[in-house]
XYZ file of C-alpha atoms in Angstrom:
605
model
C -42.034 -30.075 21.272
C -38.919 -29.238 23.653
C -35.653 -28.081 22.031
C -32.787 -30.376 22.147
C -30.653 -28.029 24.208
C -31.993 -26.357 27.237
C -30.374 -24.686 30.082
C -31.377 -24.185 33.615
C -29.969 -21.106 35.444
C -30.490 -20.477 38.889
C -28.450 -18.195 41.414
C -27.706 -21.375 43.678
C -25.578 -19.253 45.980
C -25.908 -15.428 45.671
C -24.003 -14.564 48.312
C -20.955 -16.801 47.356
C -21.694 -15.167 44.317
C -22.629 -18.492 42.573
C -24.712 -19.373 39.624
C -25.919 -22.937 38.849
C -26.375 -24.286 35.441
C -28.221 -27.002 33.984
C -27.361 -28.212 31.007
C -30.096 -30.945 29.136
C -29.150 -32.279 25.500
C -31.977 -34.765 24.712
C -29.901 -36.253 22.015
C -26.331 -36.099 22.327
C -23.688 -36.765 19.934
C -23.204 -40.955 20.177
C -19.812 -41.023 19.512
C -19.147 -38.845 22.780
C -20.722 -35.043 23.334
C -17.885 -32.602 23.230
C -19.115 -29.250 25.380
C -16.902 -25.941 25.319
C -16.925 -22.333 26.791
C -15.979 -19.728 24.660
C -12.791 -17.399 25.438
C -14.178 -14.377 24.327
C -17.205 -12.200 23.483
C -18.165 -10.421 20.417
C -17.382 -6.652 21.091
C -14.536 -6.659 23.149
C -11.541 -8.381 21.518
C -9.379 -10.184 24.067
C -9.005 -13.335 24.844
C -10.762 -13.721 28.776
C -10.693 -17.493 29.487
C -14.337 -17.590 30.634
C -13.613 -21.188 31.985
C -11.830 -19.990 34.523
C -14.887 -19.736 36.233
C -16.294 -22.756 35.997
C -16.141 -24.345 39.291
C -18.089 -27.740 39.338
C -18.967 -30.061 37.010
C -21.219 -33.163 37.011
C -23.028 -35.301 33.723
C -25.793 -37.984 34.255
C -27.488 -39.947 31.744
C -30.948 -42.026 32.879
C -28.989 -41.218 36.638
C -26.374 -43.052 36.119
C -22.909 -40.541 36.249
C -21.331 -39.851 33.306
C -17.736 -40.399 32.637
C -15.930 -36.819 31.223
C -12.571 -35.373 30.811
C -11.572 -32.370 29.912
C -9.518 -31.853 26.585
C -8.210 -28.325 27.385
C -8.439 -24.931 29.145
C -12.171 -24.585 27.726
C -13.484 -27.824 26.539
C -15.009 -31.189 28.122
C -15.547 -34.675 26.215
C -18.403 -36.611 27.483
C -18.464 -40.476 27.222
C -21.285 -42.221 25.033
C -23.906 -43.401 26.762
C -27.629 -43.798 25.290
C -30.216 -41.471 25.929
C -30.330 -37.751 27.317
C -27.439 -35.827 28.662
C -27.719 -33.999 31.735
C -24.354 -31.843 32.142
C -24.676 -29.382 36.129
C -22.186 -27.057 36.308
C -21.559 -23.895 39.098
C -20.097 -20.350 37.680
C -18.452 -17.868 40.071
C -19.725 -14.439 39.013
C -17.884 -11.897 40.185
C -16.633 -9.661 37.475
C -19.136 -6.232 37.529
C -18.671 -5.389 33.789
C -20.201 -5.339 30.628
C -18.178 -8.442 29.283
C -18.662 -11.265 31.938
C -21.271 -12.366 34.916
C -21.741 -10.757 38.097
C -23.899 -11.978 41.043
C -24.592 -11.161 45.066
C -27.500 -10.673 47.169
C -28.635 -7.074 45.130
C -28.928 -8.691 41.839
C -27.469 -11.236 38.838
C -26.335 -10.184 35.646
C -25.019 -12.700 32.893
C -23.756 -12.704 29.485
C -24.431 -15.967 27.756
C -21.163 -16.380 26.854
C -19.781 -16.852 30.855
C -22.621 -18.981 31.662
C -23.684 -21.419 28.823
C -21.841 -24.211 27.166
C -21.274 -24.644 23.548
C -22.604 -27.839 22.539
C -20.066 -29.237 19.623
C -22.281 -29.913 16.322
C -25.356 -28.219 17.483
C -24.860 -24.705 17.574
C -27.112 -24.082 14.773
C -29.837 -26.285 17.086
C -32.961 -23.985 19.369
C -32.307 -23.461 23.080
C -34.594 -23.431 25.627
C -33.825 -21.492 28.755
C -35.141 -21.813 32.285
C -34.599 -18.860 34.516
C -35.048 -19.512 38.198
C -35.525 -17.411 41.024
C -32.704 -17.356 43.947
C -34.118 -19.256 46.873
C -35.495 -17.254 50.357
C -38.149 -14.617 50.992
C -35.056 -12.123 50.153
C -35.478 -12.780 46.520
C -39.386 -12.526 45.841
C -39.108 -8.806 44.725
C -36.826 -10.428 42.169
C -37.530 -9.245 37.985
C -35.487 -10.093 34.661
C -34.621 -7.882 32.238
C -33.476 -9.264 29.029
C -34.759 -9.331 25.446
C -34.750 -13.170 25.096
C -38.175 -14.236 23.491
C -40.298 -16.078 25.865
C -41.448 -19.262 26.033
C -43.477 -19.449 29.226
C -42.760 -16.633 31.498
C -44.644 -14.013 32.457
C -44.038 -10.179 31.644
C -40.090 -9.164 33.280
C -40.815 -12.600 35.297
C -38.537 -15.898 35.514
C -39.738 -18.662 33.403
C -38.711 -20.140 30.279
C -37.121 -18.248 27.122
C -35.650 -19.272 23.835
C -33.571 -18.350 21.444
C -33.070 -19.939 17.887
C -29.569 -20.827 17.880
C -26.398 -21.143 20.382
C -25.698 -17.687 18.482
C -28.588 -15.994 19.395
C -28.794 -17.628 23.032
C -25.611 -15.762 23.788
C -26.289 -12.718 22.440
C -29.080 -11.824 25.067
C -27.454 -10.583 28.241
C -29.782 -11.647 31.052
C -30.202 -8.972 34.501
C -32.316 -9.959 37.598
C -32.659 -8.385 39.952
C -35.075 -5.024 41.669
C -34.316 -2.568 38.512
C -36.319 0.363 37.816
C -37.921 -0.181 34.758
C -39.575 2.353 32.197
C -40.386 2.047 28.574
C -40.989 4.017 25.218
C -41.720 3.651 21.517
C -39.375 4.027 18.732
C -40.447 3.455 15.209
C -43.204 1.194 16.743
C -40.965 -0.710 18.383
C -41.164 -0.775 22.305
C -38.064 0.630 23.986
C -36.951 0.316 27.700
C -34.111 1.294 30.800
C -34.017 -1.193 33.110
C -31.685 1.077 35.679
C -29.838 -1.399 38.175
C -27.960 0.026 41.926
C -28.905 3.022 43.787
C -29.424 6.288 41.811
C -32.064 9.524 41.308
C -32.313 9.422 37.775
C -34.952 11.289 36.326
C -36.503 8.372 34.446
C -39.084 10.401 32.011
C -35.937 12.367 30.931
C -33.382 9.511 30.267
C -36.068 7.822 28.106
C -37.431 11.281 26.630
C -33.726 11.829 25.744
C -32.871 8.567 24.618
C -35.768 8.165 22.597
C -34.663 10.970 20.306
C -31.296 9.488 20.068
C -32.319 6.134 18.579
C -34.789 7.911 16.102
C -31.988 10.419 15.144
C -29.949 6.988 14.218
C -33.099 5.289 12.772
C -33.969 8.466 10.461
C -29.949 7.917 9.089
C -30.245 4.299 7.933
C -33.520 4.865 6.926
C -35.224 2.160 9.543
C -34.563 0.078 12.385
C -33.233 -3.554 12.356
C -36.292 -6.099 12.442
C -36.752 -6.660 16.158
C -39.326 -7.571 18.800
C -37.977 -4.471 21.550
C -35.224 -3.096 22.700
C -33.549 -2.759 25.988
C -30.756 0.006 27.558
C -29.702 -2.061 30.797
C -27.937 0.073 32.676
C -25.572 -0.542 36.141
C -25.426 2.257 37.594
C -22.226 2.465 40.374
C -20.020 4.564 42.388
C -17.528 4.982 39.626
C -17.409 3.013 36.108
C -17.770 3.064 33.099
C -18.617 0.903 29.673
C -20.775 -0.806 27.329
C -21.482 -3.424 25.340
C -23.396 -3.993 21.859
C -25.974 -6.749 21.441
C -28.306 -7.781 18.568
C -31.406 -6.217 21.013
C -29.926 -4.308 23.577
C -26.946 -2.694 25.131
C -25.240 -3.380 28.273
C -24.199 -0.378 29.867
C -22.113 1.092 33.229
C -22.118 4.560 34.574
C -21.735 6.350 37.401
C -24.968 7.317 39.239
C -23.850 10.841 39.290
C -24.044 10.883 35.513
C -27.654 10.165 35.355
C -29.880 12.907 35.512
C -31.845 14.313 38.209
C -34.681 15.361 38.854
C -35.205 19.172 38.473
C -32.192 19.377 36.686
C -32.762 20.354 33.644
C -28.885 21.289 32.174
C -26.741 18.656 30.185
C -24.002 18.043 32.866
C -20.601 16.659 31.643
C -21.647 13.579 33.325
C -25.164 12.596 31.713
C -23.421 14.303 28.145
C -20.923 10.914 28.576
C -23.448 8.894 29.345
C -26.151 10.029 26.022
C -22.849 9.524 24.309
C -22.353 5.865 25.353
C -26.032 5.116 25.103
C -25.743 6.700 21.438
C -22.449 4.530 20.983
C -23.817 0.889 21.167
C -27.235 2.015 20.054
C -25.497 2.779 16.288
C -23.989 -0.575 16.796
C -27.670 -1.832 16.361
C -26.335 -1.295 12.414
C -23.132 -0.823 12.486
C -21.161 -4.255 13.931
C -23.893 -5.910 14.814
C -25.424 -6.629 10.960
C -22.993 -4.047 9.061
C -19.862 -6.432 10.714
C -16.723 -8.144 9.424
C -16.966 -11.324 7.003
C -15.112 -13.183 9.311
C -17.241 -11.838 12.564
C -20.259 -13.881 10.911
C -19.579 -17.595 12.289
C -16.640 -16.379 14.491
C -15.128 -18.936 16.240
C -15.314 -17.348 20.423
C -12.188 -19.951 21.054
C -9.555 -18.048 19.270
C -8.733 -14.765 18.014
C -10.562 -13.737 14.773
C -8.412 -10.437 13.101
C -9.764 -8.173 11.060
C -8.293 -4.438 9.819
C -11.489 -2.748 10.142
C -12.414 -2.098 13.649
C -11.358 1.904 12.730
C -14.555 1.508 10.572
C -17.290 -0.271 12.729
C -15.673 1.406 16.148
C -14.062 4.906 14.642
C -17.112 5.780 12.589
C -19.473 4.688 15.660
C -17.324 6.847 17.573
C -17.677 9.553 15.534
C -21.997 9.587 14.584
C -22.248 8.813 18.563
C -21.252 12.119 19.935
C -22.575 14.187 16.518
C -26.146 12.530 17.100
C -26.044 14.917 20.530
C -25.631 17.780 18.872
C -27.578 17.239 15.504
C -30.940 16.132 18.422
C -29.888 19.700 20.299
C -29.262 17.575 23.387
C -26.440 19.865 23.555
C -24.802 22.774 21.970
C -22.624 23.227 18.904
C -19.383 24.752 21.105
C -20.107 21.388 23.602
C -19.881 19.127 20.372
C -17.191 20.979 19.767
C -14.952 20.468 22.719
C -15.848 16.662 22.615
C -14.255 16.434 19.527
C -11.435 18.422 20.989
C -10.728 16.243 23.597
C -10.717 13.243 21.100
C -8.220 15.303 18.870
C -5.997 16.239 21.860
C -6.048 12.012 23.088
C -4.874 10.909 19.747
C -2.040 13.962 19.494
C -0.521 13.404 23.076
C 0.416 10.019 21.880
C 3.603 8.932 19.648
C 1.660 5.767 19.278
C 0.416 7.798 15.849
C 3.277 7.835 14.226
C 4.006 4.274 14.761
C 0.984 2.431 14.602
C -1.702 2.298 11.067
C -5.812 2.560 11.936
C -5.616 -0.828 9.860
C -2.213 -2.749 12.178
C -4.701 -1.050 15.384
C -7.278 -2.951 14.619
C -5.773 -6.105 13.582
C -3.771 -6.204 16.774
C -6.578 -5.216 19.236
C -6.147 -8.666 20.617
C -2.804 -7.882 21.854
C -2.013 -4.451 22.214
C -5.223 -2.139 22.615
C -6.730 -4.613 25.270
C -3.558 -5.237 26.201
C -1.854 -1.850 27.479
C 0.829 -1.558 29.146
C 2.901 1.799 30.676
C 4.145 2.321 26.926
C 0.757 2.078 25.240
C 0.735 5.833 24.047
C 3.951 5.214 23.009
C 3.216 2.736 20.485
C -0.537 2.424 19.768
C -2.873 4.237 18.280
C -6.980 3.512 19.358
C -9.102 2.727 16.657
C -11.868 4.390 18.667
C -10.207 7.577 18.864
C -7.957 8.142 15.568
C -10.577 5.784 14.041
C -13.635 8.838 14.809
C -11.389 11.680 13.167
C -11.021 9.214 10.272
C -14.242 9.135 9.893
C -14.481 13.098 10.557
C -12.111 13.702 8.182
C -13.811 10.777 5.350
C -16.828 12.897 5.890
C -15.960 16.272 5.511
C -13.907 15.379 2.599
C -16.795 14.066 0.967
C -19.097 16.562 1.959
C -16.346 19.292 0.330
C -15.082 17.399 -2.782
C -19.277 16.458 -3.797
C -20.137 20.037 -2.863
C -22.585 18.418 -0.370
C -24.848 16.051 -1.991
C -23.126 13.290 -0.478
C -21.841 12.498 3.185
C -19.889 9.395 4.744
C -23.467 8.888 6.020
C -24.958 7.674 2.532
C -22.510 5.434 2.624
C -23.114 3.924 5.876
C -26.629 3.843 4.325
C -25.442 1.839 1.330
C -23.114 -0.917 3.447
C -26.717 -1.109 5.063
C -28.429 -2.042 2.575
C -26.186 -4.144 0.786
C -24.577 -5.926 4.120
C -26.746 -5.537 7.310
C -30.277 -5.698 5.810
C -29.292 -8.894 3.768
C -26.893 -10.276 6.032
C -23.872 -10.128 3.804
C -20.684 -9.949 5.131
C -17.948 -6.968 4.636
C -14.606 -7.827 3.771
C -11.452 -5.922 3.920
C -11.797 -3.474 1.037
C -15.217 -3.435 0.989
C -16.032 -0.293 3.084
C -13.513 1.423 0.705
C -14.692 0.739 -2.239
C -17.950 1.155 -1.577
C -17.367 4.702 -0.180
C -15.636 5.342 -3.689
C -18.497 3.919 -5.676
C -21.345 5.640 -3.760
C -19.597 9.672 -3.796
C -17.677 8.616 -7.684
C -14.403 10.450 -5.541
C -10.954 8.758 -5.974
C -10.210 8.361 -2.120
C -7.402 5.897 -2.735
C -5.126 8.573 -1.375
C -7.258 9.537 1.407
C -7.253 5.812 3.148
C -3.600 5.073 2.140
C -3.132 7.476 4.322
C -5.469 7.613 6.943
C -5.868 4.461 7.349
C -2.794 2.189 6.482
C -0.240 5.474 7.073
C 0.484 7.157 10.072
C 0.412 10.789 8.869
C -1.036 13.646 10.455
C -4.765 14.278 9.108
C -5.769 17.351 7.589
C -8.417 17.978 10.151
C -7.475 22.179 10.536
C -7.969 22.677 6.828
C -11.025 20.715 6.370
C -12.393 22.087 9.546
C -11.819 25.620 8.312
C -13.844 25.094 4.980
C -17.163 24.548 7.557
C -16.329 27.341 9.574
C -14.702 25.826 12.715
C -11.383 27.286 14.001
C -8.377 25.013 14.992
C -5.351 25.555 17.255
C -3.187 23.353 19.079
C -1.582 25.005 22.161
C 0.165 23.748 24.900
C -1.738 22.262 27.792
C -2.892 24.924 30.175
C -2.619 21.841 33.444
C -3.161 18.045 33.856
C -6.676 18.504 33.506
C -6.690 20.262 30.215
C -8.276 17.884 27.815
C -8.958 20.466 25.060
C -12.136 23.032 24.998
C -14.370 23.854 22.092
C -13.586 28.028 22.634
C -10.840 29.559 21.003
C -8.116 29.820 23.079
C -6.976 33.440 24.554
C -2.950 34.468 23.637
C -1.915 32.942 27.321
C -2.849 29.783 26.676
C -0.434 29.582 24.012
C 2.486 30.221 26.441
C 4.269 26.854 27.431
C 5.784 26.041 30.634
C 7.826 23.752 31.347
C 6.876 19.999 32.070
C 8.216 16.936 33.198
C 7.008 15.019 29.877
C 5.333 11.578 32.087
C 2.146 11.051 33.298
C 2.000 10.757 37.134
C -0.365 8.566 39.311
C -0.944 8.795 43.068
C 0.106 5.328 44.546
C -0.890 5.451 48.265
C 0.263 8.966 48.672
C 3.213 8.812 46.548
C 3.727 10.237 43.122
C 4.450 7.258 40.892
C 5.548 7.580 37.105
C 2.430 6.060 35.358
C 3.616 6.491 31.759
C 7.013 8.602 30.594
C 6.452 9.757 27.146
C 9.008 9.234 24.091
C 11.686 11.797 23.906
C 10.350 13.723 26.984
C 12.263 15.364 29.371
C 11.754 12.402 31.946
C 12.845 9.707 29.721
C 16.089 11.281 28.586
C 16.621 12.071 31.997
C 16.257 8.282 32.407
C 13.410 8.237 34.272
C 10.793 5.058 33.664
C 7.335 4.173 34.719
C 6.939 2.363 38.082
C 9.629 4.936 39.650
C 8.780 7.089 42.856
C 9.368 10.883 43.147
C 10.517 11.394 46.304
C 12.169 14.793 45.851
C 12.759 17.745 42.957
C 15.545 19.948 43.648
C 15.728 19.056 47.293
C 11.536 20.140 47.629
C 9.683 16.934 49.035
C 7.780 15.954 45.996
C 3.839 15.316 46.560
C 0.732 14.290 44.291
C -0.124 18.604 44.596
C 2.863 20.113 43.842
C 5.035 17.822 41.488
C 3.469 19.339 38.436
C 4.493 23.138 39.780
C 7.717 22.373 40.868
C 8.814 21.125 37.511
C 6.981 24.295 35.855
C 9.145 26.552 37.984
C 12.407 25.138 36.016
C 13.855 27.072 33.266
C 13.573 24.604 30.452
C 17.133 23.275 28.977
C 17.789 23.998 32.443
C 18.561 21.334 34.820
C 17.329 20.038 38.201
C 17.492 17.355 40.463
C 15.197 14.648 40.526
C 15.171 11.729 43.502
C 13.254 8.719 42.902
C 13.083 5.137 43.772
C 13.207 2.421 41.219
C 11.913 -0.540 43.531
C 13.906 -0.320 46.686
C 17.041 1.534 45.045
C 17.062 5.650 45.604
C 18.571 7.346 42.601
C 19.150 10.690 41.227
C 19.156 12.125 37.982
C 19.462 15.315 36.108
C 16.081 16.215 34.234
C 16.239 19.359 31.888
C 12.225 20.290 31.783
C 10.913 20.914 28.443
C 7.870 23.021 27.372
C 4.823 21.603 26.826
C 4.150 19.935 23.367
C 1.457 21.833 21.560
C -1.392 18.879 21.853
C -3.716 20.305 23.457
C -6.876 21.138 20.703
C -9.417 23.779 20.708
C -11.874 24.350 18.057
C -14.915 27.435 17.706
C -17.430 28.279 15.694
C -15.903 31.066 13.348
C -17.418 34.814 13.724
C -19.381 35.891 10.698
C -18.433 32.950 8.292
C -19.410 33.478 4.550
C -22.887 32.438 4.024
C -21.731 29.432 2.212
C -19.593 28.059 4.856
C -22.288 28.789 7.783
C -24.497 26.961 5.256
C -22.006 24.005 5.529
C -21.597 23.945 9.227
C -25.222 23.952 9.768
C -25.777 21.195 7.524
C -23.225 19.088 8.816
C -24.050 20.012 12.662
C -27.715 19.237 12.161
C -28.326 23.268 12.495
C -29.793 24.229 9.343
């Protein structure tokens, strides 16, 4: 028997970048069928309006038209009529990212929630889904990728699919398209790449490598979600960037330089940013996905839905996604190391810290972490980033204070087992008290801190007790992001700098971001002005950063700029640099105790 909802998606128009959707609802509501888009998507918390897209719109019942009008920005009411409902509507998809739909002549990607239409009172109700071919002998090289079950459609082929609820449906990004394709088993479960856009990637390596990933995560929860497969779809581009959790799979972006080659056997820094995004949403197979937020379990995709713990379900991902690299020796202890030193010096170059909680962070994702503006670091914190040395610090506290026999991961394994595996969701104190219960510590303290405060964590101390040195020193360039070697005396010398972040706007230096109580804002400086000039020396994208560094700092000089059209002057006294920069190295000779600690925690022992 036929579901009562099924869709009908077709790329009516690849090259205007077009996708056509049928809507059927054998048996619509009587008093009037009431269809919506949602704003948003599970995973990436801002409001995007995905009815924006919608372009056309047409109902028929029996062929006779159908009366409709729409009720707001996202929603269309459908006049009564008896019998079936047959609602066609075009989507421009045009957005390449990991959130939305994106479709020309090389391929279509979709999530469900840019393409299909809620149907008001039967979201609980199974969906069909007909996936059809573009039109033209361009197309017949044409596969899908996607992890929906099938109905009737052959093996990476159009056809039919299904899905169990409206949930489900939109859970299961869709890519067609001529992909390279290779699989693997993990846990018994069949694994796949489905690699989209021109690239060299060593295929047998990227699943080789990947394949250890997902069983490192696997052998920490103690098994893998109940699934049919799983799929990595990955665009890979000229530059980009991102990813995106699903209940199967993972929607992924990267450059095609990341990926690795052929003969190449080293980790670059590229494909090490990559293993750690592919780690990143893979965790998420656990952790948001079935370990996720009360209120994320029937979340309404019209409206915001807050929560304060995104520090827990991104930070801690954040965290296990890079350790997982080292702990599979897909790269080295010191290259863990300056990872985390790079995340460290992010979170300490912005006042944002001191102003912002983990917990306010996450509730205000909505508006001010997708949201950022030119004084972002000024008054955020990310819940990724100060959200992983949470968990850093949560687990090295607990590794210290039970003198190892527990870790933060037994209690991810615990929220497992009492929220993901049964489908129960976590409220607001629940990953707190449940990391008190499982190690018997007091960490009241800890996440008063941590998490609701905005004080400085303890990260050199605990770092010290598993034999990892810890310096901050003042930024070496614009480029230095931190390194995990310890730093030589001249690195601790600082010179003077302009305190902003620069951009090059068409060949002119342009004040991206001027940091609180620099030497740029208190010369009155703001972002959006022009350099033109510093102490009479034509200013220019190369030397901007040298010419300030040649001041004497308390000293001043003479800065020219443009604030839109206006040329003005002002007197900027150069400071040194801020010690934010972070280093961290494996300690000479530790006691055999504390090697015994690192190598535990690093996966070394």
């Amino acid at each position: 028997m036929s579901a009562n909802l099924q869709y009908r998606v077709k790329p009516v128009s690849p090259e205007a970048h077009l996708f056509e959707v049928t809507l059927r609802i054998v048996q619509p509501d009587d008093q009037g069928q009431l269809l919506v888009m949602p704003s948003w998507i599970l995973g990436s918390y801002m409001i995007r309006d995905f009815a924006k897209n919608l372009v056309t719109l047409s109902a028929y019942s029996d062929g006779i038209p159908v009366a409709w009008e729409k009720q707001d920005k996202q929603s269309w009411l459908f006049a009564p009529y008896e019998g079936e409902l047959v609602v066609t509507y075009t989507i421009y998809a045009w957005d390449l990212s990991v959130r939305s739909a994106h479709l020309d002549t090389t391929h279509g990607y979709f999530n469900g929630t840019s393409l299909f239409l809620r149907v008001e009172g039967q979201d609980d109700q199974p969906c069909e889904v007909e996936l059809i071919k573009p039109d033209g002998d361009g197309y017949e090289s044409w596969r899908v990728a996607t992890t929906l079950n099938g109905l009737q459609a052959p093996y990476l082929g159009f056809g039919s699919y299904q899905a169990g609820s409206y949930d489900e449906l939109v859970d299961h990004p869709v890519e067609m398209g001529t992909f390279d394709y290779s699989e693997f088993d993990v846990a018994g479960v069949t694994h796949a790449v489905a690699v989209t856009g021109r690239h060299e990637a060593d295929m047998e390596r990227l699943c080789a490598d990947l394949k250890m990933l997902c069983e490192s995560h696997i052998e920490m929860f103690g098994e893998l979600p109940e699934m049919d497969r799983y799929l990595f779809q990955v665009m890979a581009v000229g530059d980009g960037y991102g990813g995106l959790e699903h209940r199967s799979s993972t929607s992924l972006i990267c450059k095609r330089a990341d990926l690795p080659k052929k003969g190449e056997e080293k980790v670059t820094n590229g494909y090490r940013q990559f293993l750690g995004l592919a780690s990143h949403e893979y965790f998420h197979l656990w952790n948001v996905k079935r370990i996720r937020p009360e209120v994320f379990k029937s979340a309404d995709l019209i409206k915001e839905v807050h929560t304060r713990l995104l520090w827990a379900f991104e930070g801690i991902t954040s965290y296990y996604d890079d350790l997982s690299l080292v702990r599979t020796k897909r790269i080295e202890p010191e290259s863990y190391l300056e990872l985390l030193a790079q995340v460290i010096t992010r979170v300490q170059r912005g006042a944002g810290r001191f102003k912002q909680s983990l917990a306010d962070s996450s509730f205000d994702a909505w508006t001010k972490f997708y949201k950022q503006d030119e004084n972002a670091s000024n008054a955020i914190v990310s819940y990724y980033a100060k959200g992983a040395l949470v968990a850093l610090a949560l687990d090295l506290t607990i590794r210290k204070e039970t003198a190892g026999n527990y870790s933060l991961e037994d209690v991810m394994r615990t929220l497992w087992e009492r929220h993901g595996r049964v489908d129960v969701g976590v409220h607001e104190q629940d990953v707190e008290m449940l990391a008190m219960e499982v190690t018997s510590i007091d960490l009241k303290a800890f996440f008063d801190q941590a998490v609701r405060g905005t004080e400085e964590l303890a990260l050199e101390t605990l770092l010290e007790y598993f034999g990892i040195g810890y310096k901050l020193c003042p930024a070496k360039s614009p480029d230095d992001q931190g390194s995990g070697k310890q730093p030589e005396n001249s690195e601790t010398e600082a010179k003077p700098v302009l305190g902003a972040r620069v951009k090059n706007n068409n060949g002119h230096v342009e004040l991206a971001v001027v940091l609180d109580g620099g030497a740029a804002q208190q010369a009155g400086l703001s972002a959006g002005d022009t350099l033109v000039a510093i102490n009479g020396i034509r200013v220019t994208n190369g030397n901007v950063h040298d010419l300030v560094a040649a001041g004497t700092p308390g000293e001043p000089v003479q800065v020219h700029a443009f604030r839109r059209d206006e040329l003005m002057a002002f007197d900027l006294k150069p400071q040194p640099a801020p010690a934010d920069t972070c280093h961290l190295w494996l300690l000479e000779s530790p006691e055999p105790e504390t090697e015994t600690r690192r190598n535990e925690w690093l996966g070394s022992a």
